Each structure stands twice: as structure tokens, then as C-alpha cells.
Tab-separated table of N, CA and C in Angstrom:
chain	number	residue	atom	x	y	z
A	1	UNK	N	4.394	17.365	23.077
A	1	UNK	CA	5.011	16.284	22.337
A	1	UNK	C	5.725	16.840	21.101
A	2	UNK	N	5.119	17.819	20.455
A	2	UNK	CA	5.745	18.426	19.283
A	2	UNK	C	7.055	19.113	19.662
A	3	UNK	N	7.058	19.798	20.797
A	3	UNK	CA	8.282	20.485	21.237
A	3	UNK	C	9.396	19.486	21.535
A	4	UNK	N	9.065	18.351	22.106
A	4	UNK	CA	10.073	17.330	22.394
A	4	UNK	C	10.685	16.805	21.098
A	5	UNK	N	9.851	16.613	20.083
A	5	UNK	CA	10.352	16.139	18.792
A	5	UNK	C	11.251	17.186	18.149
A	6	UNK	N	10.852	18.446	18.204
A	6	UNK	CA	11.651	19.523	17.616
A	6	UNK	C	13.000	19.630	18.313
A	7	UNK	N	13.003	19.531	19.637
A	7	UNK	CA	14.271	19.600	20.388
A	7	UNK	C	15.188	18.436	20.021
A	8	UNK	N	14.619	17.248	19.861
A	8	UNK	CA	15.425	16.080	19.496
A	8	UNK	C	16.012	16.239	18.097
A	9	UNK	N	15.210	16.751	17.159
A	9	UNK	CA	15.702	16.960	15.792
A	9	UNK	C	16.799	18.008	15.758
A	10	UNK	N	16.664	19.068	16.580
A	10	UNK	CA	17.719	20.090	16.660
A	10	UNK	C	18.999	19.493	17.220
A	11	UNK	N	18.862	18.673	18.265
A	11	UNK	CA	20.029	18.068	18.897
A	11	UNK	C	20.778	17.165	17.923
A	12	UNK	N	20.044	16.472	17.055
A	12	UNK	CA	20.656	15.583	16.066
A	12	UNK	C	21.056	16.315	14.788
A	13	UNK	N	20.895	17.635	14.782
A	13	UNK	CA	21.221	18.493	13.629
A	13	UNK	C	20.410	18.111	12.390
A	14	UNK	N	19.198	17.660	12.595
A	14	UNK	CA	18.314	17.331	11.483
A	14	UNK	C	17.404	18.501	11.132
A	15	UNK	N	17.467	19.548	11.951
A	15	UNK	CA	16.562	20.668	11.787
A	15	UNK	C	17.301	21.950	12.114
A	16	UNK	N	17.171	22.943	11.257
A	16	UNK	CA	17.802	24.240	11.514
A	16	UNK	C	16.934	25.036	12.492
A	17	UNK	N	17.589	25.795	13.360
A	17	UNK	CA	16.855	26.592	14.344
A	17	UNK	C	15.954	27.611	13.669
A	18	UNK	N	16.416	28.205	12.591
A	18	UNK	CA	15.638	29.238	11.897
A	18	UNK	C	14.348	28.683	11.298
A	19	UNK	N	14.341	27.411	10.954
A	19	UNK	CA	13.148	26.837	10.336
A	19	UNK	C	12.039	26.551	11.343
A	20	UNK	N	12.338	26.686	12.627
A	20	UNK	CA	11.317	26.450	13.647
A	20	UNK	C	10.919	27.729	14.379
A	21	UNK	N	11.287	28.873	13.823
A	21	UNK	CA	10.866	30.137	14.437
A	21	UNK	C	9.355	30.247	14.432
A	22	UNK	N	8.747	29.713	13.401
A	22	UNK	CA	7.292	29.764	13.276
A	22	UNK	C	6.813	28.396	12.811
A	23	UNK	N	5.967	27.771	13.614
A	23	UNK	CA	5.447	26.451	13.293
A	23	UNK	C	3.940	26.568	13.130
A	24	UNK	N	3.430	26.084	12.012
A	24	UNK	CA	1.996	26.107	11.747
A	24	UNK	C	1.486	24.673	11.840
A	25	UNK	N	0.490	24.469	12.679
A	25	UNK	CA	-0.086	23.140	12.873
A	25	UNK	C	-1.513	23.165	12.353
A	26	UNK	N	-1.807	22.274	11.441
A	26	UNK	CA	-3.151	22.172	10.878
A	26	UNK	C	-3.930	21.132	11.680
A	27	UNK	N	-4.990	21.568	12.327
A	27	UNK	CA	-5.789	20.664	13.148
A	27	UNK	C	-7.182	20.464	12.557
A	28	UNK	N	-7.279	20.570	11.245
A	28	UNK	CA	-8.557	20.404	10.572
A	28	UNK	C	-9.040	18.959	10.713
A	29	UNK	N	-10.275	18.820	11.100
A	29	UNK	CA	-10.878	17.495	11.247
A	29	UNK	C	-11.999	17.389	10.231
A	30	UNK	N	-11.943	16.348	9.419
A	30	UNK	CA	-12.966	16.138	8.396
A	30	UNK	C	-13.743	14.880	8.768
A	31	UNK	N	-15.025	15.031	9.054
A	31	UNK	CA	-15.811	13.844	9.391
A	31	UNK	C	-16.002	12.953	8.161
A	32	UNK	N	-15.953	11.687	8.377
A	32	UNK	CA	-16.131	10.735	7.283
A	32	UNK	C	-17.261	9.784	7.629
A	33	UNK	N	-17.991	9.420	6.620
A	33	UNK	CA	-19.095	8.482	6.811
A	33	UNK	C	-18.560	7.070	6.613
A	34	UNK	N	-18.038	6.503	7.674
A	34	UNK	CA	-17.493	5.151	7.621
A	34	UNK	C	-18.578	4.193	8.089
A	35	UNK	N	-18.944	3.280	7.221
A	35	UNK	CA	-19.972	2.294	7.562
A	35	UNK	C	-19.296	0.949	7.780
A	36	UNK	N	-19.459	0.426	8.939
A	36	UNK	CA	-18.901	-0.882	9.263
A	36	UNK	C	-19.861	-1.955	8.746
A	37	UNK	N	-19.346	-2.975	8.120
A	37	UNK	CA	-20.245	-4.031	7.631
A	37	UNK	C	-20.850	-4.811	8.800
A	38	UNK	N	-22.099	-5.041	8.708
A	38	UNK	CA	-22.778	-5.847	9.733
A	38	UNK	C	-23.246	-7.139	9.083
A	39	UNK	N	-23.552	-8.107	9.897
A	39	UNK	CA	-24.006	-9.412	9.385
A	39	UNK	C	-25.268	-9.270	8.537
A	40	UNK	N	-26.207	-8.441	8.982
A	40	UNK	CA	-27.459	-8.304	8.257
A	40	UNK	C	-27.235	-7.641	6.893
A	41	UNK	N	-26.331	-6.666	6.821
A	41	UNK	CA	-26.053	-6.012	5.548
A	41	UNK	C	-25.338	-6.970	4.596
A	42	UNK	N	-24.426	-7.765	5.119
A	42	UNK	CA	-23.752	-8.756	4.284
A	42	UNK	C	-24.716	-9.819	3.781
A	43	UNK	N	-25.678	-10.186	4.605
A	43	UNK	CA	-26.686	-11.143	4.211
A	43	UNK	C	-27.549	-10.595	3.085
A	44	UNK	N	-27.925	-9.300	3.196
A	44	UNK	CA	-28.715	-8.663	2.144
A	44	UNK	C	-27.958	-8.604	0.820
A	45	UNK	N	-26.655	-8.356	0.884
A	45	UNK	CA	-25.855	-8.289	-0.346
A	45	UNK	C	-25.755	-9.650	-1.027
A	46	UNK	N	-25.759	-10.703	-0.239
A	46	UNK	CA	-25.597	-12.038	-0.812
A	46	UNK	C	-26.869	-12.561	-1.469
A	47	UNK	N	-27.996	-11.923	-1.232
A	47	UNK	CA	-29.272	-12.390	-1.804
A	47	UNK	C	-29.429	-11.979	-3.219
């Protein structure tokens, strides 16, 4: 998918060929503690 986007940008002259000689992709994943509100937790907060 990334290559298709790069080819499209080159075709539209939005991207120089030299700037895509080396592409660095950051795939770092950071886990997050996402807590979804539940009915019981909302009830406790209202007390």
C-alpha cells in the first residue's frame, strides 16, 4: 500500500524520486491502558 501511494505521488509530481531512495517506517506499538466505562463503574462514581 505504501508503494502504491509513493508511485501516485511521483506521478502527480508531489514527490521527488531522490527523496524516496530510502524510506524509514516506524512500526513502534505502545500499549495503552484504555478503560471503557461500564455501568457498574458509573454507578459507583455517582454514589
